[in-house]
XYZ file of C-alpha atoms in Angstrom:
580
model
C 12.592 -12.882 -14.363
C 15.800 -10.827 -14.202
C 17.048 -9.623 -10.791
C 18.056 -6.127 -12.152
C 15.997 -3.187 -11.208
C 13.265 -2.557 -13.463
C 14.084 0.330 -16.076
C 12.393 1.857 -19.078
C 13.941 -0.902 -21.047
C 11.624 -3.569 -19.756
C 8.417 -1.792 -20.901
C 7.318 -0.115 -23.886
C 7.787 3.271 -24.671
C 11.403 3.280 -23.434
C 12.191 6.524 -25.372
C 10.521 8.633 -22.595
C 12.374 11.186 -20.809
C 13.320 10.633 -17.421
C 11.946 13.830 -15.412
C 11.883 13.303 -11.546
C 12.566 16.740 -10.161
C 10.570 19.976 -10.122
C 6.856 19.147 -10.768
C 5.175 17.737 -7.922
C 8.182 17.617 -5.850
C 6.335 17.576 -2.411
C 4.525 14.510 -3.341
C 7.745 12.406 -4.504
C 9.237 9.417 -2.633
C 12.712 10.615 -1.233
C 15.500 8.044 -0.659
C 18.707 8.264 1.246
C 21.559 9.791 -0.620
C 24.113 8.351 1.376
C 25.200 6.495 4.663
C 26.154 8.959 7.318
C 27.979 8.127 10.580
C 26.026 8.477 13.796
C 27.537 9.357 16.988
C 29.663 6.204 17.902
C 29.786 4.652 14.415
C 31.068 4.350 10.974
C 28.758 2.342 8.885
C 30.847 0.606 6.193
C 28.838 0.450 3.180
C 28.319 3.503 0.534
C 25.199 4.923 -0.166
C 22.745 4.933 -3.014
C 23.198 5.784 -6.698
C 21.005 7.941 -8.707
C 17.776 6.498 -10.146
C 19.534 6.205 -13.601
C 22.349 4.127 -12.223
C 21.047 1.309 -9.908
C 21.517 -1.272 -12.509
C 25.370 -0.679 -12.881
C 27.900 -2.111 -10.935
C 25.727 -4.784 -9.181
C 27.148 -7.549 -6.893
C 24.613 -9.794 -5.952
C 24.705 -11.670 -2.871
C 21.826 -13.754 -3.477
C 23.731 -16.915 -4.122
C 25.034 -19.518 -1.983
C 22.786 -19.797 1.272
C 20.659 -17.111 0.378
C 17.638 -19.169 -0.964
C 18.005 -21.898 1.670
C 15.164 -20.507 3.682
C 14.839 -21.802 7.391
C 11.532 -20.082 8.300
C 8.580 -22.482 8.648
C 5.991 -20.866 5.875
C 2.650 -22.251 6.179
C 0.574 -23.567 3.364
C -2.015 -21.079 1.725
C -5.009 -20.874 3.827
C -8.513 -21.892 2.319
C -9.823 -18.684 1.176
C -11.728 -19.791 -2.082
C -14.926 -20.610 -0.106
C -15.472 -17.145 1.566
C -18.205 -14.944 0.403
C -15.992 -11.738 -0.141
C -13.778 -14.160 -2.205
C -16.402 -15.376 -4.565
C -17.731 -12.107 -4.885
C -14.172 -10.639 -5.794
C -13.718 -13.646 -8.196
C -17.015 -13.025 -9.967
C -16.176 -9.529 -10.631
C -12.757 -10.538 -12.170
C -14.696 -13.139 -14.193
C -17.398 -10.498 -15.467
C -14.223 -8.758 -17.336
C -13.420 -12.000 -19.035
C -16.934 -12.909 -20.279
C -17.836 -9.476 -21.143
C -18.866 -8.693 -24.904
C -16.166 -8.282 -26.860
C -15.784 -4.962 -28.450
C -16.164 -4.654 -32.277
C -13.047 -1.985 -32.076
C -11.126 -1.980 -28.710
C -11.232 1.372 -26.750
C -8.032 2.807 -26.331
C -7.806 3.987 -22.490
C -5.066 6.283 -21.091
C -4.387 5.575 -17.475
C -1.770 7.756 -15.504
C -0.346 6.037 -12.687
C 1.182 2.613 -12.584
C 0.618 1.860 -8.866
C -1.541 -1.126 -7.817
C -5.034 0.991 -8.890
C -3.785 1.680 -12.208
C -2.114 -1.619 -12.986
C -5.577 -3.159 -11.708
C -7.589 -0.632 -13.809
C -5.465 -1.695 -17.098
C -5.189 -5.635 -16.212
C -9.404 -5.589 -16.167
C -9.848 -3.382 -19.276
C -7.373 -5.610 -21.104
C -9.294 -8.714 -19.817
C -12.586 -7.215 -21.162
C -11.002 -6.784 -24.558
C -9.715 -3.225 -24.342
C -6.316 -1.479 -24.937
C -4.955 0.282 -21.780
C -2.177 2.829 -22.246
C -0.671 2.886 -18.758
C 1.808 5.918 -17.973
C 3.960 6.031 -14.991
C 6.040 9.091 -14.182
C 9.004 7.360 -12.703
C 11.226 4.718 -13.640
C 9.790 2.213 -11.466
C 6.471 0.338 -11.194
C 4.346 -0.140 -8.224
C 3.488 3.555 -6.517
C 3.324 2.794 -2.928
C 4.676 -0.371 -3.722
C 7.914 0.804 -5.479
C 11.294 -0.466 -4.683
C 14.709 -0.201 -5.662
C 18.031 -2.305 -5.546
C 21.183 -0.926 -4.030
C 25.118 -1.225 -5.079
C 25.020 -4.434 -3.059
C 22.125 -6.109 -4.783
C 19.926 -5.442 -1.633
C 16.226 -4.403 -1.846
C 14.939 -1.165 -0.199
C 11.067 -0.583 -0.255
C 8.555 2.401 -0.129
C 6.696 0.450 2.731
C 6.585 -2.716 4.797
C 3.870 -4.406 2.799
C 1.486 -7.341 4.436
C -0.762 -9.346 2.551
C -3.875 -10.628 4.649
C -6.584 -13.175 3.921
C -9.223 -10.703 3.986
C -7.829 -9.089 0.874
C -10.331 -11.118 -1.299
C -9.486 -8.798 -4.586
C -5.530 -9.172 -4.047
C -5.846 -12.642 -3.480
C -7.929 -13.318 -6.514
C -5.474 -11.273 -8.582
C -2.718 -13.363 -7.597
C -4.570 -16.649 -8.491
C -5.324 -15.012 -11.788
C -1.876 -14.163 -12.459
C -0.453 -17.754 -11.266
C 1.741 -16.264 -8.624
C -0.040 -17.564 -5.331
C 3.276 -19.445 -4.485
C 4.808 -15.815 -4.047
C 3.025 -15.373 -0.870
C 4.627 -16.494 2.173
C 1.953 -17.235 4.599
C 2.890 -16.943 8.357
C 1.098 -18.426 11.692
C -2.217 -16.737 12.643
C -1.134 -14.644 15.496
C -0.781 -10.615 16.252
C 2.415 -10.148 18.048
C 2.865 -7.013 19.955
C 5.924 -5.628 21.936
C 5.542 -4.857 25.434
C 6.977 -1.550 26.429
C 6.868 -1.982 30.193
C 8.717 -5.082 29.759
C 11.303 -4.647 27.568
C 12.562 -7.501 25.083
C 9.418 -9.290 25.400
C 6.107 -9.621 23.477
C 2.595 -10.606 23.721
C 0.608 -12.514 21.378
C -2.965 -12.853 20.372
C -3.116 -16.519 18.861
C -6.308 -17.401 16.917
C -6.944 -21.135 16.662
C -7.524 -23.142 13.772
C -10.156 -25.257 15.349
C -12.661 -22.157 15.877
C -14.644 -20.637 13.063
C -14.799 -16.891 12.757
C -15.505 -14.658 15.035
C -15.012 -17.238 17.783
C -11.268 -17.709 16.936
C -10.711 -13.947 17.273
C -12.592 -13.920 20.533
C -10.764 -16.773 21.512
C -7.338 -14.930 20.684
C -8.487 -12.023 22.834
C -9.527 -13.564 25.760
C -6.532 -16.010 26.151
C -4.383 -12.929 26.158
C -4.350 -11.258 29.569
C -0.816 -9.619 29.362
C -2.313 -6.454 27.574
C -5.891 -6.282 28.826
C -7.274 -7.030 32.320
C -10.531 -8.947 32.596
C -12.611 -5.964 33.570
C -11.026 -3.986 30.562
C -12.141 -6.902 28.161
C -15.790 -6.488 29.250
C -15.760 -2.926 28.979
C -14.107 -3.205 25.742
C -16.785 -5.879 24.505
C -19.867 -3.785 26.151
C -18.350 -0.692 23.915
C -18.361 -2.917 20.695
C -21.562 -4.204 21.188
C -23.584 -1.467 19.168
C -21.426 -2.112 16.264
C -22.138 -5.690 16.544
C -25.832 -5.228 16.490
C -26.007 -2.237 14.403
C -24.025 -3.679 11.257
C -22.748 -1.349 8.411
C -25.270 1.604 9.269
C -23.483 2.051 12.632
C -20.136 1.605 11.235
C -20.632 4.247 8.777
C -22.183 6.499 11.230
C -18.833 6.632 13.176
C -17.117 8.530 10.460
C -17.667 11.658 12.664
C -15.653 10.537 15.544
C -11.889 9.899 16.333
C -10.874 6.618 17.947
C -10.285 8.570 21.092
C -13.701 10.432 21.194
C -15.365 7.124 20.320
C -13.713 5.330 23.132
C -14.971 7.938 25.777
C -18.415 7.920 24.356
C -18.661 4.110 24.791
C -17.016 3.997 28.095
C -13.916 2.108 26.921
C -11.062 2.229 29.390
C -8.104 4.392 28.508
C -5.609 1.222 28.561
C -7.404 -0.258 25.898
C -6.221 2.710 23.852
C -2.868 2.515 25.003
C -2.582 -1.088 24.660
C -4.536 -1.758 21.393
C -5.651 1.228 19.582
C -2.607 3.271 19.411
C -0.725 0.243 17.451
C -3.863 -0.373 15.491
C -4.149 3.373 14.645
C -0.667 3.625 13.325
C -0.644 0.406 11.549
C -3.727 1.182 9.677
C -3.325 4.825 8.961
C 0.090 5.874 10.422
C -1.641 8.503 12.740
C -2.889 8.362 16.343
C -6.355 7.517 17.877
C -6.803 11.366 18.461
C -6.800 12.023 14.721
C -8.040 8.754 13.043
C -11.782 8.100 12.208
C -13.311 5.514 14.190
C -15.032 4.151 11.389
C -11.329 3.164 9.854
C -11.014 1.101 13.043
C -14.610 -0.868 12.823
C -14.150 -1.559 9.226
C -10.845 -3.198 9.930
C -12.306 -5.401 12.710
C -15.361 -6.260 10.530
C -13.100 -7.459 7.589
C -10.317 -9.007 10.002
C -12.879 -11.144 11.918
C -15.675 -12.052 9.907
C -13.562 -14.358 8.366
C -11.706 -17.202 9.937
C -8.480 -16.286 8.091
C -9.148 -12.932 7.599
C -6.420 -11.456 9.764
C -3.825 -14.397 8.609
C -0.652 -12.393 7.223
C 1.587 -13.314 4.203
C 4.549 -11.749 2.905
C 5.589 -11.431 -0.631
C 8.532 -13.459 -1.257
C 10.712 -10.679 -2.758
C 10.748 -7.000 -4.047
C 6.985 -5.704 -5.353
C 7.916 -4.252 -8.648
C 9.239 -7.733 -9.836
C 7.530 -10.325 -7.861
C 3.862 -8.473 -8.253
C 3.915 -5.609 -10.696
C 5.722 -7.064 -13.405
C 3.327 -10.011 -13.997
C 0.513 -7.798 -13.982
C 2.480 -5.879 -16.700
C 3.588 -9.059 -18.536
C -0.269 -9.816 -18.713
C -1.601 -6.291 -19.853
C 1.063 -6.517 -22.666
C -0.015 -10.139 -23.369
C -3.578 -8.708 -24.257
C -2.237 -5.606 -26.333
C -2.033 -3.274 -23.740
C 0.888 -0.665 -23.132
C 2.791 0.261 -19.927
C 5.334 3.285 -20.313
C 7.647 4.569 -17.249
C 9.056 7.761 -17.223
C 5.834 9.171 -18.690
C 4.591 12.030 -16.176
C 1.552 13.941 -16.934
C 1.913 17.711 -17.066
C -1.468 18.626 -17.814
C -4.893 17.362 -18.622
C -6.130 19.527 -21.979
C -9.663 20.056 -22.284
C -11.946 20.131 -25.461
C -14.297 23.452 -25.541
C -17.192 21.245 -23.977
C -14.991 20.396 -20.928
C -14.069 16.771 -21.742
C -10.748 15.796 -22.088
C -8.596 16.453 -25.479
C -5.534 14.500 -24.341
C -2.873 14.205 -21.391
C 0.011 16.352 -22.167
C 3.322 14.836 -21.000
C 6.471 16.427 -19.369
C 8.321 15.618 -22.323
C 6.048 17.426 -24.975
C 4.209 14.333 -25.954
C 0.487 14.180 -26.246
C -1.513 11.077 -25.296
C -4.959 10.587 -27.018
C -7.236 8.063 -25.874
C -11.374 6.887 -26.009
C -11.261 7.637 -22.317
C -9.137 8.783 -19.787
C -8.244 7.438 -16.022
C -6.238 9.299 -13.261
C -4.833 6.350 -11.178
C -2.186 8.865 -9.214
C -2.381 9.508 -5.616
C -5.080 12.166 -4.494
C -2.678 15.017 -3.946
C -0.923 14.711 -7.192
C -4.230 14.544 -8.962
C -5.472 17.819 -7.224
C -2.623 19.466 -8.767
C -3.712 18.308 -12.180
C -7.100 19.273 -11.830
C -8.037 21.659 -14.642
C -9.164 24.949 -13.471
C -12.712 24.404 -15.400
C -13.231 21.466 -13.238
C -12.280 22.834 -10.017
C -15.399 24.124 -8.841
C -17.769 21.126 -9.604
C -18.241 19.413 -6.077
C -17.053 16.175 -7.272
C -13.425 17.522 -7.518
C -13.963 20.072 -4.926
C -14.633 17.808 -2.125
C -11.407 16.345 -2.834
C -9.984 19.132 -0.994
C -10.074 17.336 2.366
C -8.467 14.144 1.377
C -4.738 14.826 2.128
C -1.732 12.225 2.329
C -0.440 11.320 5.353
C 3.658 11.309 5.863
C 5.238 8.093 6.404
C 8.879 7.043 6.507
C 10.090 3.426 5.948
C 13.530 2.363 7.313
C 15.922 -0.336 6.828
C 18.849 -0.959 8.642
C 21.169 -3.840 7.931
C 23.103 -5.233 11.219
C 26.448 -6.960 11.447
C 24.827 -10.096 13.307
C 21.931 -12.133 13.590
C 19.311 -10.765 16.243
C 17.573 -13.285 18.241
C 14.812 -11.370 19.710
C 12.558 -11.332 16.739
C 10.200 -13.639 14.918
C 9.050 -14.635 11.386
C 6.386 -12.448 11.399
C 5.084 -8.795 11.328
C 5.745 -7.291 14.704
C 3.724 -4.348 16.330
C 6.428 -2.348 17.971
C 4.201 -0.147 20.414
C 6.801 2.447 20.017
C 6.149 6.065 20.079
C 7.950 6.458 16.760
C 7.648 3.148 15.340
C 4.363 1.477 13.908
C 5.442 -2.107 13.029
C 8.431 -3.863 11.765
C 9.980 -7.372 10.529
C 13.293 -8.934 10.249
C 13.214 -9.612 6.322
C 16.129 -11.397 6.837
C 13.923 -13.958 7.992
C 10.322 -13.532 6.735
C 11.353 -12.822 2.912
C 12.999 -15.430 0.779
C 14.730 -13.077 -1.275
C 15.996 -11.021 1.453
C 17.156 -14.022 3.588
C 20.367 -14.017 5.265
C 21.404 -16.832 7.473
C 24.215 -14.731 9.143
C 22.760 -11.177 9.450
C 19.507 -9.318 10.214
C 17.806 -6.552 8.087
C 14.896 -4.802 9.945
C 12.638 -2.976 7.883
C 10.427 -0.588 9.746
C 7.640 1.994 9.496
C 8.465 5.277 10.966
C 5.235 6.667 12.136
C 3.561 9.335 12.785
C 6.025 11.001 10.879
C 4.615 14.554 10.440
C 7.465 15.865 12.749
C 10.349 13.676 11.194
C 9.780 13.999 7.438
C 11.755 16.751 7.171
C 14.637 15.708 9.041
C 17.883 14.428 8.097
C 18.135 10.727 7.518
C 20.934 10.537 10.236
C 18.569 11.720 12.878
C 15.924 9.227 11.820
C 18.112 6.463 12.165
C 19.421 7.843 15.624
C 15.917 7.789 16.783
C 15.145 4.463 15.405
C 17.957 2.943 17.237
C 16.837 4.540 20.563
C 13.614 2.813 19.901
C 15.430 -0.451 19.034
C 17.424 -0.654 21.963
C 14.083 -0.836 24.163
C 13.234 -3.631 21.735
C 16.313 -5.663 21.887
C 17.988 -4.594 25.067
C 20.281 -7.362 25.236
C 21.451 -6.836 21.581
C 21.034 -3.372 20.628
C 22.413 -0.317 22.270
C 21.608 2.982 20.746
C 25.505 4.225 20.525
C 26.024 0.578 18.688
C 28.151 -0.687 21.145
C 26.161 -4.095 20.595
C 24.827 -4.793 17.031
C 26.429 -2.580 14.783
C 24.714 -0.715 11.485
C 26.471 -2.034 8.419
C 24.138 0.337 6.263
C 20.747 1.776 5.878
C 18.303 3.188 3.884
C 15.529 5.620 4.529
C 12.781 6.219 2.074
C 10.121 9.049 2.886
C 6.904 9.707 1.394
C 5.546 13.072 2.324
C 2.087 12.006 0.918
C 1.105 8.285 1.298
C -2.447 7.075 1.691
C -5.116 9.849 2.312
C -5.273 10.851 6.071
C -8.457 9.068 7.508
C -9.451 11.668 9.718
C -13.331 12.203 10.765
C -15.808 12.972 7.834
C -13.512 12.414 5.202
C -15.846 9.349 3.897
C -18.199 11.695 2.147
C -15.296 13.201 0.376
C -14.476 9.980 -1.613
C -15.253 10.155 -5.153
C -16.826 7.317 -7.259
C -14.398 5.987 -9.947
C -16.860 7.581 -12.684
C -16.459 11.258 -12.643
C -19.238 13.814 -13.866
C -16.923 14.440 -16.708
C -17.769 12.076 -19.684
C -15.009 9.635 -20.620
C -12.993 10.695 -17.476
C -12.357 8.316 -14.334
C -10.356 8.115 -11.320
C -8.979 5.288 -9.613
C -7.043 4.870 -6.287
C -7.554 3.633 -2.774
C -8.919 7.039 -1.688
C -11.857 6.585 -4.225
C -15.206 5.225 -3.258
C -14.732 1.375 -2.326
C -15.458 -1.004 0.891
C -11.996 -1.318 1.868
C -9.564 0.935 3.593
C -6.614 2.842 1.942
C -4.445 -0.214 1.352
C -3.589 -2.609 -1.168
C -6.908 -4.336 -1.154
C -8.673 -0.993 -1.817
C -6.255 -0.022 -4.521
C -7.272 -3.096 -6.321
C -10.812 -2.974 -5.799
C -10.569 0.769 -7.158
C -9.187 -0.346 -10.336
C -11.671 -3.176 -10.779
C -14.824 -0.626 -10.133
C -12.690 1.600 -12.328
C -12.532 -0.881 -15.328
C -16.222 -1.899 -14.798
C -17.374 1.741 -15.083
C -15.442 1.862 -18.493
C -16.782 -1.126 -19.767
C -20.427 -0.456 -18.795
C -19.886 2.859 -20.663
C -18.030 1.188 -23.521
C -20.788 1.695 -26.333
C -21.130 5.592 -25.071
C -17.668 6.032 -25.338
C -17.118 4.395 -28.612
C -19.927 6.493 -30.071
C -18.400 9.610 -28.806
C -14.757 8.739 -30.156
C -16.513 7.889 -33.546
C -18.854 11.521 -33.562
C -15.520 13.129 -32.766
C -13.579 11.470 -35.750
C -16.544 12.196 -37.666
C -16.522 16.172 -36.515
C -12.529 16.296 -37.088
C -12.757 15.034 -40.695
C -15.842 17.479 -41.680
C -13.519 20.462 -40.608
C -12.755 22.470 -44.142
C -9.154 22.686 -44.359
C -7.836 26.211 -45.276
C -6.297 26.616 -48.429
C-alpha cells in the first residue's frame, strides 16, 4: 500500500467534484492552516497545505531507523473464546452464509466513517452491491487523518482499540490485519496533579480472571483512593452489580455527579477517577455525563479478562484500517466514491426516497438508502416531509460534542512518558500518548510527538490554534516539569497541528437513550447507521461498527421486500405512457 494521502484516485468515482466549504460548515473538521509562533518561540516548520495539495512535495522521513521499533508491544490477547466475541463473529458469519440474492440489491450509503464502511462491508458479504459515498476526500469520518508536507500524519482523534470491542476485533480478523494492532501492557495510567511529573497505575494481573483482575487493580492502587473511599465506592456500585442491565438502563436520567451524591460516594472518587473517565468516554465532565454511560463502560471493561486491555493501530487509520475495508468491498463488486457530498434526499410522492442528490448535480438511485453520516449532519438532511415523524423528531436531543485533537512535535525525546495511553487528569486535557513511542508509523528514536485530546472543548473550539497550543503547553509543563516549560525554555516545539471537530460523538447527557433510533427507519427502504443509533455499546468505534452490522442485517432481512418494491417501481415506470 502506498504511503501517500488518500485521494479520489484511489477509489472508484474519481471524477466527483471536491466541495468541502459552504454547506454543513458547522459540522466539518477544521485543521490548522499555519504554525504560529508562541510568546517566546519560533517553531521552524511550515504549516499545512490545502486538502487538494497534500500529495505534492512529500518528504518522507520513515526510512532509516523509523521502523526499528524499540517499544515492547505484547502478543494479541486471547479474545476468541469470550461470549461477546463469539456473538459478534456469529453475526459476521450470518452475512456470508445468507441466501444469495438472485439479483443483488444496490444500496446507496452516505458517509464513509466506520459505520458506513461496516454497513457496506457486510452488505457486500451478503451478496449485495453497496455504493458508498463520502463527502470529503478522505476515508474514516471521525478516524480521518492527513499527511503534511514533511510526511507526518495528524489525526481527527486519538484512537484506542480495547479488548472489549468484539465487533472491531472480529473485523480486524476478517480483513486479515490483526497484526496491525499494537497491544500494550494491561494497565491504566493516571497523571498525579498533586505530584507533578508522577503517575499512578492500575495494573491488571494476568493470573486472575475477570472481574477479580479489575478488583485487584483497584485494591492495589493506594495513591488515588484511600481504603474508606474504596469501600464507599464499592458499596455505591453494589446496586449496579446486583441489578444488572435493568439498573444500568434506569440510571440514564442521572448525571454521574447526581448518581454519586445519591449513592453516598465520596467527592474524591469523582475528582480522582470519574472526571478523567467522563472526559475520555464523551469529552465532557461528570456534571453533564449520564451515569448510564459510565456503568456501561465499567460493565464492558470489567466483565472480560482482557476487556480494558488497550491497543494502538500501527499507523494512520485511513490507510491501515479503512483501505482494507474498501479493498474488501470493491473485491465483491461494491463501490466507494470520495468527494461525493449529499445535498438533498429527494422523495417520491409516497414519502419514500427517490434518490440522493449530490452537490455536483449527480443523482444516485438505489434499491435502498442508508445515511451513515454524523447525527448533526443527518438532521440537516432530513426532508421536511419527515420532520414531524417521532422517529426523526426525537433526534433533536442528540447533539454532537465539540472536541479538539492536538499534535505537538518536540525537538527532543521526552523521558517522563510511557508506551501507553495516559490519562492526563488536567482541567483542559483528557488523554494523551507519545506517538513516537506507541505507534510504529510515527516512531522517532530522537524526538517525541505528543497527541493529546483537548476536552472539554466547548469554550475553546472557536479560539485560535496558537491560544490552544499555549494552553496545552501550560498543562504539559505540569505533566513534564523537568522537561517542558510553557515558555519553551526547555523542550521546544518543532511544529504542531490542531484538528477541531465542532460536532463529534453525540453528547451523552441524561435522557438521551430513548432518542437513539433503530437502524430500520419507519420509511420503507431507508436506514440509519452510526454510533448514535441503537446498539449496546457507547458512542465509540465499536458502536459504529456494530451499528453498521445491525443496519446491514436489517437490509438483508428486508431484501425480498426491497427487491419486490424495486421491481414494482420499474414496472410502474415502464407503464407510464410516453407523450407524443
